[in-house]
mmCIF file of N, CA and C in Angstrom:
data_model
loop_
_atom_site.group_PDB
_atom_site.id
_atom_site.type_symbol
_atom_site.label_atom_id
_atom_site.label_comp_id
_atom_site.label_asym_id
_atom_site.label_seq_id
_atom_site.Cartn_x
_atom_site.Cartn_y
_atom_site.Cartn_z
ATOM 1 N N UNK A 1 -19.343 -34.018 39.488
ATOM 2 C CA UNK A 1 -18.217 -34.048 38.609
ATOM 3 C C UNK A 1 -18.585 -34.522 37.237
ATOM 4 N N UNK A 2 -19.516 -35.511 37.173
ATOM 5 C CA UNK A 2 -19.927 -36.009 35.846
ATOM 6 C C UNK A 2 -20.527 -34.908 34.991
ATOM 7 N N UNK A 3 -21.274 -34.013 35.612
ATOM 8 C CA UNK A 3 -21.915 -32.961 34.847
ATOM 9 C C UNK A 3 -20.904 -32.015 34.264
ATOM 10 N N UNK A 4 -19.839 -31.728 35.005
ATOM 11 C CA UNK A 4 -18.796 -30.819 34.459
ATOM 12 C C UNK A 4 -18.069 -31.476 33.288
ATOM 13 N N UNK A 5 -17.807 -32.738 33.362
ATOM 14 C CA UNK A 5 -17.154 -33.479 32.243
ATOM 15 C C UNK A 5 -18.005 -33.522 30.996
ATOM 16 N N UNK A 6 -19.270 -33.710 31.172
ATOM 17 C CA UNK A 6 -20.138 -33.774 30.041
ATOM 18 C C UNK A 6 -20.249 -32.373 29.356
ATOM 19 N N UNK A 7 -20.331 -31.330 30.199
ATOM 20 C CA UNK A 7 -20.395 -29.992 29.685
ATOM 21 C C UNK A 7 -19.131 -29.635 28.912
ATOM 22 N N UNK A 8 -17.966 -30.027 29.475
ATOM 23 C CA UNK A 8 -16.666 -29.771 28.819
ATOM 24 C C UNK A 8 -16.601 -30.514 27.461
ATOM 25 N N UNK A 9 -17.013 -31.775 27.492
ATOM 26 C CA UNK A 9 -16.991 -32.555 26.223
ATOM 27 C C UNK A 9 -17.902 -31.944 25.189
ATOM 28 N N UNK A 10 -19.114 -31.514 25.622
ATOM 29 C CA UNK A 10 -20.051 -30.890 24.704
ATOM 30 C C UNK A 10 -19.456 -29.589 24.107
ATOM 31 N N UNK A 11 -18.832 -28.782 24.985
ATOM 32 C CA UNK A 11 -18.209 -27.575 24.536
ATOM 33 C C UNK A 11 -17.099 -27.830 23.539
ATOM 34 N N UNK A 12 -16.297 -28.846 23.794
ATOM 35 C CA UNK A 12 -15.220 -29.218 22.910
ATOM 36 C C UNK A 12 -15.777 -29.666 21.556
ATOM 37 N N UNK A 13 -16.901 -30.415 21.544
ATOM 38 C CA UNK A 13 -17.490 -30.860 20.273
ATOM 39 C C UNK A 13 -18.024 -29.630 19.529
ATOM 40 N N UNK A 14 -18.666 -28.724 20.224
ATOM 41 C CA UNK A 14 -19.168 -27.520 19.553
ATOM 42 C C UNK A 14 -18.019 -26.764 18.896
ATOM 43 N N UNK A 15 -16.892 -26.529 19.633
ATOM 44 C CA UNK A 15 -15.752 -25.800 19.097
ATOM 45 C C UNK A 15 -15.179 -26.498 17.911
ATOM 46 N N UNK A 16 -15.067 -27.856 17.941
ATOM 47 C CA UNK A 16 -14.594 -28.606 16.759
ATOM 48 C C UNK A 16 -15.527 -28.406 15.603
ATOM 49 N N UNK A 17 -16.823 -28.464 15.878
ATOM 50 C CA UNK A 17 -17.829 -28.266 14.816
ATOM 51 C C UNK A 17 -17.733 -26.876 14.211
ATOM 52 N N UNK A 18 -17.510 -25.834 15.045
ATOM 53 C CA UNK A 18 -17.396 -24.497 14.522
ATOM 54 C C UNK A 18 -16.136 -24.370 13.682
ATOM 55 N N UNK A 19 -15.003 -24.913 14.229
ATOM 56 C CA UNK A 19 -13.779 -24.893 13.423
ATOM 57 C C UNK A 19 -13.908 -25.596 12.074
ATOM 58 N N UNK A 20 -14.536 -26.761 12.070
ATOM 59 C CA UNK A 20 -14.714 -27.522 10.808
ATOM 60 C C UNK A 20 -15.603 -26.748 9.874
ATOM 61 N N UNK A 21 -16.641 -26.133 10.375
ATOM 62 C CA UNK A 21 -17.551 -25.360 9.502
ATOM 63 C C UNK A 21 -16.807 -24.147 8.919
ATOM 64 N N UNK A 22 -15.977 -23.448 9.742
ATOM 65 C CA UNK A 22 -15.246 -22.339 9.237
ATOM 66 C C UNK A 22 -14.190 -22.711 8.232
ATOM 67 N N UNK A 23 -13.511 -23.834 8.416
ATOM 68 C CA UNK A 23 -12.516 -24.306 7.534
ATOM 69 C C UNK A 23 -13.159 -24.744 6.184
ATOM 70 N N UNK A 24 -14.328 -25.287 6.242
ATOM 71 C CA UNK A 24 -14.983 -25.761 5.055
ATOM 72 C C UNK A 24 -15.375 -24.614 4.099
ATOM 73 N N UNK A 25 -15.579 -23.418 4.711
ATOM 74 C CA UNK A 25 -16.016 -22.276 3.926
ATOM 75 C C UNK A 25 -14.853 -21.713 3.095
ATOM 76 N N UNK A 26 -13.635 -21.849 3.561
ATOM 77 C CA UNK A 26 -12.483 -21.327 2.784
ATOM 78 C C UNK A 26 -12.352 -19.823 2.948
ATOM 79 N N UNK A 27 -11.553 -19.214 2.066
ATOM 80 C CA UNK A 27 -11.330 -17.775 2.133
ATOM 81 C C UNK A 27 -12.596 -17.018 1.708
ATOM 82 N N UNK A 28 -12.676 -15.741 2.097
ATOM 83 C CA UNK A 28 -13.842 -14.973 1.696
ATOM 84 C C UNK A 28 -13.865 -14.793 0.156
ATOM 85 N N UNK A 29 -15.062 -14.534 -0.378
ATOM 86 C CA UNK A 29 -15.101 -14.310 -1.863
ATOM 87 C C UNK A 29 -14.404 -12.952 -2.233
ATOM 88 N N UNK A 30 -14.026 -12.847 -3.465
ATOM 89 C CA UNK A 30 -13.449 -11.579 -3.909
ATOM 90 C C UNK A 30 -14.429 -10.409 -3.724
ATOM 91 N N UNK A 31 -13.902 -9.186 -3.541
ATOM 92 C CA UNK A 31 -14.834 -8.094 -3.336
ATOM 93 C C UNK A 31 -15.579 -7.721 -4.606
ATOM 94 N N UNK A 32 -16.645 -6.950 -4.445
ATOM 95 C CA UNK A 32 -17.396 -6.499 -5.599
ATOM 96 C C UNK A 32 -17.465 -4.962 -5.504
ATOM 97 N N UNK A 33 -17.551 -4.354 -6.621
ATOM 98 C CA UNK A 33 -17.666 -2.877 -6.685
ATOM 99 C C UNK A 33 -19.038 -2.508 -6.122
ATOM 100 N N UNK A 34 -19.165 -1.253 -5.805
ATOM 101 C CA UNK A 34 -20.440 -0.726 -5.165
ATOM 102 C C UNK A 34 -21.667 -1.011 -6.052
ATOM 103 N N UNK A 35 -21.456 -1.087 -7.362
ATOM 104 C CA UNK A 35 -22.547 -1.400 -8.264
ATOM 105 C C UNK A 35 -22.755 -2.897 -8.467
ATOM 106 N N UNK A 36 -21.979 -3.702 -7.724
ATOM 107 C CA UNK A 36 -22.120 -5.160 -7.877
ATOM 108 C C UNK A 36 -21.201 -5.826 -8.894
ATOM 109 N N UNK A 37 -20.474 -4.985 -9.688
ATOM 110 C CA UNK A 37 -19.565 -5.548 -10.660
ATOM 111 C C UNK A 37 -18.391 -6.229 -9.984
ATOM 112 N N UNK A 38 -17.799 -7.202 -10.696
ATOM 113 C CA UNK A 38 -16.601 -7.888 -10.171
ATOM 114 C C UNK A 38 -15.424 -6.941 -10.278
ATOM 115 N N UNK A 39 -14.477 -7.055 -9.375
ATOM 116 C CA UNK A 39 -13.276 -6.272 -9.425
ATOM 117 C C UNK A 39 -12.083 -7.222 -9.674
ATOM 118 N N UNK A 40 -11.004 -6.656 -10.165
ATOM 119 C CA UNK A 40 -9.828 -7.519 -10.416
ATOM 120 C C UNK A 40 -8.607 -6.882 -9.770
ATOM 121 N N UNK A 41 -7.590 -7.702 -9.563
ATOM 122 C CA UNK A 41 -6.352 -7.265 -8.957
ATOM 123 C C UNK A 41 -5.518 -6.569 -10.072
ATOM 124 N N UNK A 42 -5.061 -5.378 -9.771
ATOM 125 C CA UNK A 42 -4.194 -4.643 -10.729
ATOM 126 C C UNK A 42 -2.749 -5.114 -10.481
ATOM 127 N N UNK A 43 -2.303 -5.224 -9.268
ATOM 128 C CA UNK A 43 -0.957 -5.686 -8.969
ATOM 129 C C UNK A 43 -0.874 -6.042 -7.467
ATOM 130 N N UNK A 44 0.070 -6.803 -7.173
ATOM 131 C CA UNK A 44 0.401 -7.254 -5.749
ATOM 132 C C UNK A 44 1.821 -6.821 -5.437
ATOM 133 N N UNK A 45 2.107 -6.626 -4.191
ATOM 134 C CA UNK A 45 3.452 -6.411 -3.755
ATOM 135 C C UNK A 45 3.831 -5.025 -3.270
ATOM 136 N N UNK A 46 2.847 -4.166 -3.043
ATOM 137 C CA UNK A 46 3.115 -2.828 -2.502
ATOM 138 C C UNK A 46 2.939 -2.942 -0.975
ATOM 139 N N UNK A 47 4.021 -2.752 -0.207
ATOM 140 C CA UNK A 47 3.901 -2.889 1.247
ATOM 141 C C UNK A 47 3.187 -1.657 1.836
ATOM 142 N N UNK A 48 2.022 -1.904 2.383
ATOM 143 C CA UNK A 48 1.145 -0.903 2.962
ATOM 144 C C UNK A 48 0.848 0.240 1.940
ATOM 145 N N UNK A 49 0.017 -0.007 0.946
ATOM 146 C CA UNK A 49 -0.318 1.016 -0.020
ATOM 147 C C UNK A 49 -0.925 2.229 0.628
ATOM 148 N N UNK A 50 -0.518 3.354 0.204
ATOM 149 C CA UNK A 50 -1.004 4.660 0.830
ATOM 150 C C UNK A 50 -1.773 5.553 -0.169
ATOM 151 N N UNK A 51 -1.447 5.421 -1.407
ATOM 152 C CA UNK A 51 -2.078 6.318 -2.438
ATOM 153 C C UNK A 51 -1.886 5.807 -3.837
ATOM 154 N N UNK A 52 -2.744 6.261 -4.742
ATOM 155 C CA UNK A 52 -2.621 5.916 -6.164
ATOM 156 C C UNK A 52 -2.650 7.163 -7.019
ATOM 157 N N UNK A 53 -1.963 7.136 -8.139
ATOM 158 C CA UNK A 53 -1.913 8.307 -9.024
ATOM 159 C C UNK A 53 -1.723 7.805 -10.458
ATOM 160 N N UNK A 54 -2.079 8.619 -11.376
ATOM 161 C CA UNK A 54 -1.955 8.237 -12.832
ATOM 162 C C UNK A 54 -1.247 9.328 -13.601
ATOM 163 N N UNK A 55 -0.242 8.930 -14.330
ATOM 164 C CA UNK A 55 0.511 9.898 -15.184
ATOM 165 C C UNK A 55 0.803 9.191 -16.509
ATOM 166 N N UNK A 56 0.485 9.908 -17.596
ATOM 167 C CA UNK A 56 0.825 9.377 -18.919
ATOM 168 C C UNK A 56 0.334 7.999 -19.198
ATOM 169 N N UNK A 57 -0.871 7.639 -18.729
ATOM 170 C CA UNK A 57 -1.414 6.325 -18.884
ATOM 171 C C UNK A 57 -0.852 5.273 -17.999
ATOM 172 N N UNK A 58 0.037 5.617 -17.130
ATOM 173 C CA UNK A 58 0.629 4.644 -16.158
ATOM 174 C C UNK A 58 -0.056 4.822 -14.810
ATOM 175 N N UNK A 59 -0.097 3.748 -14.071
ATOM 176 C CA UNK A 59 -0.698 3.752 -12.757
ATOM 177 C C UNK A 59 0.417 3.536 -11.717
ATOM 178 N N UNK A 60 0.431 4.389 -10.690
ATOM 179 C CA UNK A 60 1.473 4.366 -9.631
ATOM 180 C C UNK A 60 0.753 4.173 -8.302
ATOM 181 N N UNK A 61 1.488 3.490 -7.384
ATOM 182 C CA UNK A 61 1.033 3.373 -5.999
ATOM 183 C C UNK A 61 2.146 3.817 -5.092
ATOM 184 N N UNK A 62 1.791 4.473 -4.017
ATOM 185 C CA UNK A 62 2.748 4.825 -2.968
ATOM 186 C C UNK A 62 2.639 3.762 -1.924
ATOM 187 N N UNK A 63 3.795 3.351 -1.369
ATOM 188 C CA UNK A 63 3.787 2.335 -0.271
ATOM 189 C C UNK A 63 4.608 2.893 0.882
ATOM 190 N N UNK A 64 4.072 2.668 2.101
ATOM 191 C CA UNK A 64 4.703 3.140 3.288
ATOM 192 C C UNK A 64 5.834 2.206 3.673
ATOM 193 N N UNK A 65 5.616 0.919 3.468
ATOM 194 C CA UNK A 65 6.579 -0.096 4.001
ATOM 195 C C UNK A 65 5.837 -1.008 4.978
ATOM 196 N N UNK A 66 6.579 -1.805 5.652
ATOM 197 C CA UNK A 66 6.014 -2.798 6.600
ATOM 198 C C UNK A 66 6.288 -2.274 8.013
ATOM 199 N N UNK A 67 5.204 -1.932 8.755
ATOM 200 C CA UNK A 67 5.332 -1.422 10.121
ATOM 201 C C UNK A 67 5.943 -2.391 11.070
ATOM 202 N N UNK A 68 5.752 -3.671 10.865
ATOM 203 C CA UNK A 68 6.276 -4.709 11.756
ATOM 204 C C UNK A 68 7.641 -5.145 11.424
ATOM 205 N N UNK A 69 8.135 -4.855 10.196
ATOM 206 C CA UNK A 69 9.495 -5.260 9.729
ATOM 207 C C UNK A 69 10.129 -3.999 9.108
ATOM 208 N N UNK A 70 10.830 -3.207 9.867
ATOM 209 C CA UNK A 70 11.355 -1.942 9.395
ATOM 210 C C UNK A 70 12.310 -2.086 8.209
ATOM 211 N N UNK A 71 12.906 -3.273 7.979
ATOM 212 C CA UNK A 71 13.826 -3.407 6.831
ATOM 213 C C UNK A 71 13.025 -3.465 5.517
ATOM 214 N N UNK A 72 11.733 -3.691 5.566
ATOM 215 C CA UNK A 72 10.901 -3.687 4.350
ATOM 216 C C UNK A 72 10.368 -2.230 4.163
ATOM 217 N N UNK A 73 10.969 -1.561 3.261
ATOM 218 C CA UNK A 73 10.556 -0.141 3.073
ATOM 219 C C UNK A 73 9.552 -0.076 1.932
ATOM 220 N N UNK A 74 8.964 1.111 1.820
ATOM 221 C CA UNK A 74 8.019 1.370 0.747
ATOM 222 C C UNK A 74 8.703 2.059 -0.438
ATOM 223 N N UNK A 75 7.908 2.934 -1.112
ATOM 224 C CA UNK A 75 8.424 3.669 -2.231
ATOM 225 C C UNK A 75 7.302 3.985 -3.189
ATOM 226 N N UNK A 76 7.690 4.349 -4.407
ATOM 227 C CA UNK A 76 6.759 4.619 -5.492
ATOM 228 C C UNK A 76 6.841 3.382 -6.419
ATOM 229 N N UNK A 77 5.685 2.795 -6.734
ATOM 230 C CA UNK A 77 5.610 1.593 -7.524
ATOM 231 C C UNK A 77 4.829 1.853 -8.782
ATOM 232 N N UNK A 78 5.347 1.328 -9.902
ATOM 233 C CA UNK A 78 4.618 1.277 -11.149
ATOM 234 C C UNK A 78 3.799 -0.006 -11.132
ATOM 235 N N UNK A 79 2.500 0.134 -11.399
ATOM 236 C CA UNK A 79 1.618 -1.065 -11.425
ATOM 237 C C UNK A 79 1.336 -1.377 -12.869
ATOM 238 N N UNK A 80 1.842 -2.555 -13.343
ATOM 239 C CA UNK A 80 1.602 -2.930 -14.746
ATOM 240 C C UNK A 80 1.850 -4.403 -14.839
ATOM 241 N N UNK A 81 1.065 -5.062 -15.699
ATOM 242 C CA UNK A 81 1.235 -6.473 -15.957
ATOM 243 C C UNK A 81 0.972 -7.335 -14.758
ATOM 244 N N UNK A 82 0.176 -6.851 -13.838
ATOM 245 C CA UNK A 82 -0.159 -7.660 -12.629
ATOM 246 C C UNK A 82 0.876 -7.573 -11.543
ATOM 247 N N UNK A 83 1.920 -6.763 -11.715
ATOM 248 C CA UNK A 83 2.903 -6.696 -10.654
ATOM 249 C C UNK A 83 3.263 -5.252 -10.345
ATOM 250 N N UNK A 84 3.829 -5.067 -9.187
ATOM 251 C CA UNK A 84 4.267 -3.791 -8.708
ATOM 252 C C UNK A 84 5.768 -3.691 -8.782
ATOM 253 N N UNK A 85 6.331 -2.708 -9.480
ATOM 254 C CA UNK A 85 7.768 -2.539 -9.653
ATOM 255 C C UNK A 85 8.185 -1.229 -8.907
ATOM 256 N N UNK A 86 9.050 -1.332 -7.951
ATOM 257 C CA UNK A 86 9.485 -0.211 -7.234
ATOM 258 C C UNK A 86 10.423 0.672 -8.131
ATOM 259 N N UNK A 87 10.171 1.936 -8.173
ATOM 260 C CA UNK A 87 10.972 2.825 -8.983
ATOM 261 C C UNK A 87 12.253 3.135 -8.206
ATOM 262 N N UNK A 88 13.399 3.047 -8.918
ATOM 263 C CA UNK A 88 14.721 3.423 -8.288
ATOM 264 C C UNK A 88 14.677 4.853 -7.774
ATOM 265 N N UNK A 89 15.336 5.060 -6.621
ATOM 266 C CA UNK A 89 15.371 6.402 -6.046
ATOM 267 C C UNK A 89 14.143 6.774 -5.291
ATOM 268 N N UNK A 90 13.252 5.852 -5.039
ATOM 269 C CA UNK A 90 12.035 6.128 -4.250
ATOM 270 C C UNK A 90 12.392 6.369 -2.844
ATOM 271 N N UNK A 91 11.642 7.277 -2.148
ATOM 272 C CA UNK A 91 11.858 7.433 -0.700
ATOM 273 C C UNK A 91 11.461 6.155 0.028
ATOM 274 N N UNK A 92 11.964 5.974 1.218
ATOM 275 C CA UNK A 92 11.716 4.784 1.989
ATOM 276 C C UNK A 92 10.237 4.631 2.411
ATOM 277 N N UNK A 93 9.574 5.782 2.609
ATOM 278 C CA UNK A 93 8.181 5.752 3.029
ATOM 279 C C UNK A 93 7.424 6.842 2.255
ATOM 280 N N UNK A 94 6.391 6.382 1.586
ATOM 281 C CA UNK A 94 5.518 7.321 0.808
ATOM 282 C C UNK A 94 4.198 7.438 1.522
ATOM 283 N N UNK A 95 3.835 8.669 1.871
ATOM 284 C CA UNK A 95 2.526 8.858 2.527
ATOM 285 C C UNK A 95 1.510 9.294 1.537
ATOM 286 N N UNK A 96 1.855 9.912 0.429
ATOM 287 C CA UNK A 96 0.839 10.363 -0.478
ATOM 288 C C UNK A 96 1.382 10.592 -1.851
ATOM 289 N N UNK A 97 0.498 10.538 -2.846
ATOM 290 C CA UNK A 97 0.845 10.848 -4.205
ATOM 291 C C UNK A 97 -0.262 11.768 -4.756
ATOM 292 N N UNK A 98 0.101 12.678 -5.672
ATOM 293 C CA UNK A 98 -0.859 13.558 -6.343
ATOM 294 C C UNK A 98 -0.241 13.847 -7.710
ATOM 295 N N UNK A 99 -1.149 14.249 -8.608
ATOM 296 C CA UNK A 99 -0.651 14.627 -9.956
ATOM 297 C C UNK A 99 -1.247 16.004 -10.367
ATOM 298 N N UNK A 100 -0.517 16.609 -11.233
ATOM 299 C CA UNK A 100 -1.032 17.839 -11.912
ATOM 300 C C UNK A 100 -0.347 17.783 -13.289
ATOM 301 N N UNK A 101 -1.171 17.591 -14.304
ATOM 302 C CA UNK A 101 -0.649 17.453 -15.623
ATOM 303 C C UNK A 101 0.232 16.154 -15.667
ATOM 304 N N UNK A 102 1.453 16.315 -16.012
ATOM 305 C CA UNK A 102 2.358 15.116 -16.069
ATOM 306 C C UNK A 102 3.361 15.117 -14.942
ATOM 307 N N UNK A 103 3.110 15.883 -13.882
ATOM 308 C CA UNK A 103 3.961 15.886 -12.727
ATOM 309 C C UNK A 103 3.405 15.009 -11.641
ATOM 310 N N UNK A 104 4.249 14.128 -11.078
ATOM 311 C CA UNK A 104 3.831 13.300 -9.937
ATOM 312 C C UNK A 104 4.430 13.942 -8.690
ATOM 313 N N UNK A 105 3.553 14.262 -7.731
ATOM 314 C CA UNK A 105 4.031 14.823 -6.445
ATOM 315 C C UNK A 105 4.069 13.678 -5.441
ATOM 316 N N UNK A 106 5.220 13.556 -4.775
ATOM 317 C CA UNK A 106 5.474 12.451 -3.805
ATOM 318 C C UNK A 106 5.706 13.014 -2.445
ATOM 319 N N UNK A 107 4.852 12.639 -1.504
ATOM 320 C CA UNK A 107 5.027 13.041 -0.112
ATOM 321 C C UNK A 107 5.707 11.872 0.679
ATOM 322 N N UNK A 108 6.907 12.232 1.193
ATOM 323 C CA UNK A 108 7.637 11.230 1.924
ATOM 324 C C UNK A 108 7.605 11.529 3.433
ATOM 325 N N UNK A 109 6.668 12.305 3.826
ATOM 326 C CA UNK A 109 6.534 12.648 5.220
ATOM 327 C C UNK A 109 7.200 14.004 5.512
ATOM 328 N N UNK A 110 8.507 14.101 5.437
ATOM 329 C CA UNK A 110 9.187 15.324 5.786
ATOM 330 C C UNK A 110 9.335 16.235 4.583
ATOM 331 N N UNK A 111 9.104 15.688 3.349
ATOM 332 C CA UNK A 111 9.287 16.537 2.182
ATOM 333 C C UNK A 111 8.275 16.174 1.102
ATOM 334 N N UNK A 112 8.073 17.101 0.168
ATOM 335 C CA UNK A 112 7.255 16.849 -1.005
ATOM 336 C C UNK A 112 8.162 17.043 -2.203
ATOM 337 N N UNK A 113 8.175 16.072 -3.121
ATOM 338 C CA UNK A 113 9.031 16.163 -4.269
ATOM 339 C C UNK A 113 8.145 16.157 -5.517
ATOM 340 N N UNK A 114 8.599 16.819 -6.636
ATOM 341 C CA UNK A 114 7.929 16.843 -7.897
ATOM 342 C C UNK A 114 8.729 15.961 -8.844
ATOM 343 N N UNK A 115 8.160 14.929 -9.408
ATOM 344 C CA UNK A 115 8.787 14.080 -10.368
ATOM 345 C C UNK A 115 8.218 14.380 -11.724
ATOM 346 N N UNK A 116 9.062 14.626 -12.701
ATOM 347 C CA UNK A 116 8.584 14.924 -14.084
ATOM 348 C C UNK A 116 9.298 14.060 -15.099
ATOM 349 N N UNK A 117 8.809 14.147 -16.355
ATOM 350 C CA UNK A 117 9.473 13.453 -17.450
ATOM 351 C C UNK A 117 9.318 11.975 -17.429
ATOM 352 N N UNK A 118 8.094 11.487 -17.159
ATOM 353 C CA UNK A 118 7.857 10.022 -17.244
ATOM 354 C C UNK A 118 8.162 9.498 -18.627
ATOM 355 N N UNK A 119 9.023 8.528 -18.775
ATOM 356 C CA UNK A 119 9.381 8.000 -20.128
ATOM 357 C C UNK A 119 8.941 6.536 -20.294
ATOM 358 N N UNK A 120 8.101 6.071 -19.399
ATOM 359 C CA UNK A 120 7.613 4.701 -19.492
ATOM 360 C C UNK A 120 8.378 3.747 -18.517
ATOM 361 N N UNK A 121 9.501 4.155 -18.024
ATOM 362 C CA UNK A 121 10.286 3.373 -17.121
ATOM 363 C C UNK A 121 10.683 4.096 -15.837
ATOM 364 N N UNK A 122 10.915 5.396 -15.957
ATOM 365 C CA UNK A 122 11.333 6.183 -14.800
ATOM 366 C C UNK A 122 10.923 7.675 -15.054
ATOM 367 N N UNK A 123 11.101 8.470 -14.013
ATOM 368 C CA UNK A 123 10.893 9.931 -14.137
ATOM 369 C C UNK A 123 12.303 10.482 -14.298
ATOM 370 N N UNK A 124 12.505 11.306 -15.311
ATOM 371 C CA UNK A 124 13.826 11.851 -15.638
ATOM 372 C C UNK A 124 14.172 13.092 -14.788
ATOM 373 N N UNK A 125 13.185 13.755 -14.237
ATOM 374 C CA UNK A 125 13.408 14.906 -13.410
ATOM 375 C C UNK A 125 12.780 14.791 -12.002
ATOM 376 N N UNK A 126 13.567 15.081 -11.027
ATOM 377 C CA UNK A 126 13.062 14.982 -9.597
ATOM 378 C C UNK A 126 13.652 16.173 -8.843
ATOM 379 N N UNK A 127 12.790 16.890 -8.148
ATOM 380 C CA UNK A 127 13.237 17.971 -7.285
ATOM 381 C C UNK A 127 12.351 18.060 -6.076
ATOM 382 N N UNK A 128 12.960 18.421 -4.935
ATOM 383 C CA UNK A 128 12.266 18.662 -3.686
ATOM 384 C C UNK A 128 11.667 20.082 -3.791
ATOM 385 N N UNK A 129 10.346 20.173 -3.551
ATOM 386 C CA UNK A 129 9.738 21.502 -3.628
ATOM 387 C C UNK A 129 9.483 22.099 -2.271
ATOM 388 N N UNK A 130 9.393 21.261 -1.227
ATOM 389 C CA UNK A 130 9.195 21.827 0.105
ATOM 390 C C UNK A 130 9.681 20.743 1.125
ATOM 391 N N UNK A 131 10.278 21.284 2.176
ATOM 392 C CA UNK A 131 10.714 20.368 3.298
ATOM 393 C C UNK A 131 10.154 21.015 4.576
ATOM 394 N N UNK A 132 9.688 20.147 5.480
ATOM 395 C CA UNK A 132 9.087 20.680 6.718
ATOM 396 C C UNK A 132 10.166 21.170 7.668
ATOM 397 N N UNK A 133 9.822 22.063 8.580
ATOM 398 C CA UNK A 133 10.777 22.630 9.514
ATOM 399 C C UNK A 133 11.091 21.558 10.604
ATOM 400 N N UNK A 134 12.055 21.852 11.501
ATOM 401 C CA UNK A 134 12.349 21.021 12.631
ATOM 402 C C UNK A 134 11.098 20.677 13.405
ATOM 403 N N UNK A 135 11.037 19.466 13.916
ATOM 404 C CA UNK A 135 9.907 18.963 14.712
ATOM 405 C C UNK A 135 8.568 18.895 13.921
ATOM 406 N N UNK A 136 8.722 18.931 12.579
ATOM 407 C CA UNK A 136 7.545 18.784 11.727
ATOM 408 C C UNK A 136 7.151 17.344 11.671
ATOM 409 N N UNK A 137 5.855 17.042 11.862
ATOM 410 C CA UNK A 137 5.379 15.691 11.883
ATOM 411 C C UNK A 137 5.430 15.049 10.481
ATOM 412 N N UNK A 138 4.606 15.563 9.586
ATOM 413 C CA UNK A 138 4.587 14.960 8.265
ATOM 414 C C UNK A 138 3.625 15.635 7.330
ATOM 415 N N UNK A 139 3.944 15.627 6.043
ATOM 416 C CA UNK A 139 3.012 15.944 5.009
ATOM 417 C C UNK A 139 2.319 14.631 4.691
ATOM 418 N N UNK A 140 0.997 14.654 4.472
ATOM 419 C CA UNK A 140 0.321 13.430 4.114
ATOM 420 C C UNK A 140 -0.266 13.473 2.733
#
């Protein structure tokens, strides 16, 4: 029995040592670009980012939402000044973004919409260009 107690105590000391060593290291370092350059955060606050697009000098992110908390929905976000601002009228779940010229195409799963007329705060024109048929899974 003494041997088992000594082994248990040694194992406990090892686990405490591993935990202390891990805690002392802290969080991982920031990522680096493939060429070794430092990277910076453009914005925070997009729930489950799915895509990025650029229109008229602005950067947009699509967000799906929070899979574990359905009340937290996604949308289309303007990324500027270190923060993400959800654009009014965004679909609840954005699976993809694409651009052609000054048009932003937004895939919300069951439909693809074309957003036009970016004025620095919102898109002034929005229209659905295609909707999937019954039992359609999703556009991505």
